[in-house]
Amino acid sequence: MEYIEHGDLQNYLDKPFSEAYAKAISSQLIEGVRYIHKNGFAHRNLKPKNILVYHLGPHWFVKIGDFGISKRAEATALRAVISTEGYVAPEVKGFIPDQSSSSSSDTFSYTFAVDM
């Protein structure tokens, strides 16, 4: 297991990020989520606490962590509500009937996680 010297992104949300920092972090997260989805998985718990900070600005480097509740998106109907309040997609909470969570749920959570 790697040591993450700078902790998680939640530790840095007390002050606003510059546009350049927010763009760097967001683009890395988009690439990470794309990679997860391209390989047929849904993370299901994207939030600042699960975004690990490897290097601080001006050259931020982040990775997505905590795959404890991730699932193969095609193999299973992802109906269990195991996520963090505030970052949960409506279909995961049951607000959209007959709809299970999917990789699209990660996209919903991502938008809240990066609303810096």
XYZ file of C-alpha atoms in Angstrom:
116
model
C 0.000 0.000 0.000
C 1.272 3.450 -0.927
C 1.785 6.222 1.590
C -0.204 9.320 0.592
C 1.767 12.199 2.076
C -0.814 14.908 1.388
C -3.945 12.990 2.382
C -7.199 13.496 0.519
C -8.817 16.383 -1.324
C -11.277 17.011 1.531
C -8.329 18.464 3.510
C -7.959 21.276 0.959
C -11.554 22.405 0.500
C -11.545 25.061 3.216
C -10.233 27.635 0.684
C -11.222 28.109 -2.955
C -8.917 26.660 -5.607
C -7.540 28.822 -8.377
C -9.053 28.129 -11.779
C -5.805 26.493 -12.938
C -5.702 24.138 -9.927
C -9.384 23.236 -10.271
C -8.884 22.523 -13.970
C -5.831 20.323 -13.324
C -7.600 18.323 -10.620
C -10.848 18.013 -12.592
C -9.149 16.823 -15.767
C -7.244 14.131 -13.847
C -10.460 12.967 -12.209
C -12.277 12.847 -15.543
C -9.497 10.661 -16.932
C -9.654 8.423 -13.853
C -13.430 8.014 -14.053
C -13.182 7.333 -17.803
C -10.605 4.613 -17.152
C -12.778 3.002 -14.465
C -15.848 3.029 -16.737
C -13.903 1.892 -19.814
C -12.919 -1.187 -17.838
C -16.541 -1.904 -16.936
C -16.646 -0.741 -13.325
C -18.639 1.811 -11.344
C -16.815 3.364 -8.370
C -20.065 4.182 -6.523
C -18.509 6.396 -3.851
C -16.766 9.347 -5.501
C -16.260 12.206 -3.067
C -13.375 14.501 -2.017
C -12.428 12.112 0.810
C -11.736 9.400 -1.819
C -9.578 11.617 -4.039
C -5.989 11.153 -2.924
C -3.498 14.023 -3.263
C -0.037 12.885 -4.351
C 1.389 16.302 -5.179
C 0.211 19.808 -4.324
C 0.124 22.847 -6.620
C 1.285 24.288 -8.846
C 1.340 20.788 -10.369
C -1.435 18.971 -8.526
C -1.491 15.202 -8.966
C -4.489 13.254 -7.679
C -5.769 9.684 -7.871
C -9.116 8.088 -7.125
C -9.063 5.777 -4.116
C -11.342 3.585 -2.005
C -12.760 1.021 -4.393
C -14.343 -0.874 -1.501
C -17.890 -0.710 -2.856
C -17.095 -0.540 -6.573
C -18.845 -3.081 -8.780
C -18.656 -4.427 -12.278
C -21.210 -2.216 -14.020
C -22.542 -4.804 -16.483
C -22.541 -7.826 -14.199
C -24.776 -6.584 -11.418
C -27.776 -4.362 -10.952
C -26.202 -1.848 -8.636
C -29.197 -1.263 -6.395
C -27.627 -1.245 -2.941
C -27.412 2.254 -1.483
C -23.877 2.269 -0.192
C -22.474 5.727 -0.740
C -21.936 9.042 0.985
C -24.839 11.431 1.525
C -24.409 14.579 -0.520
C -22.665 12.800 -3.384
C -25.321 10.176 -4.145
C -27.078 10.186 -7.535
C -30.916 10.347 -7.469
C -31.301 6.838 -8.920
C -29.122 5.424 -6.140
C -31.344 7.032 -3.507
C -34.441 5.612 -5.189
C -35.804 8.951 -6.409
C -36.034 7.556 -9.936
C -38.189 4.396 -9.909
C -36.953 1.248 -11.668
C -33.507 2.724 -12.154
C -30.355 1.180 -10.687
C -27.017 2.893 -10.253
C -24.435 2.646 -12.994
C -21.336 4.367 -14.240
C -23.607 7.390 -14.833
C -24.027 7.581 -11.062
C -20.263 8.147 -10.805
C -20.576 11.059 -13.220
C -23.252 12.611 -11.002
C -21.072 12.176 -7.895
C -18.039 13.559 -9.727
C -19.810 16.852 -10.461
C -20.490 17.353 -6.762
C -16.984 16.283 -5.741
C -15.337 18.855 -8.015
C -17.726 21.723 -7.307
C -14.808 23.609 -5.822
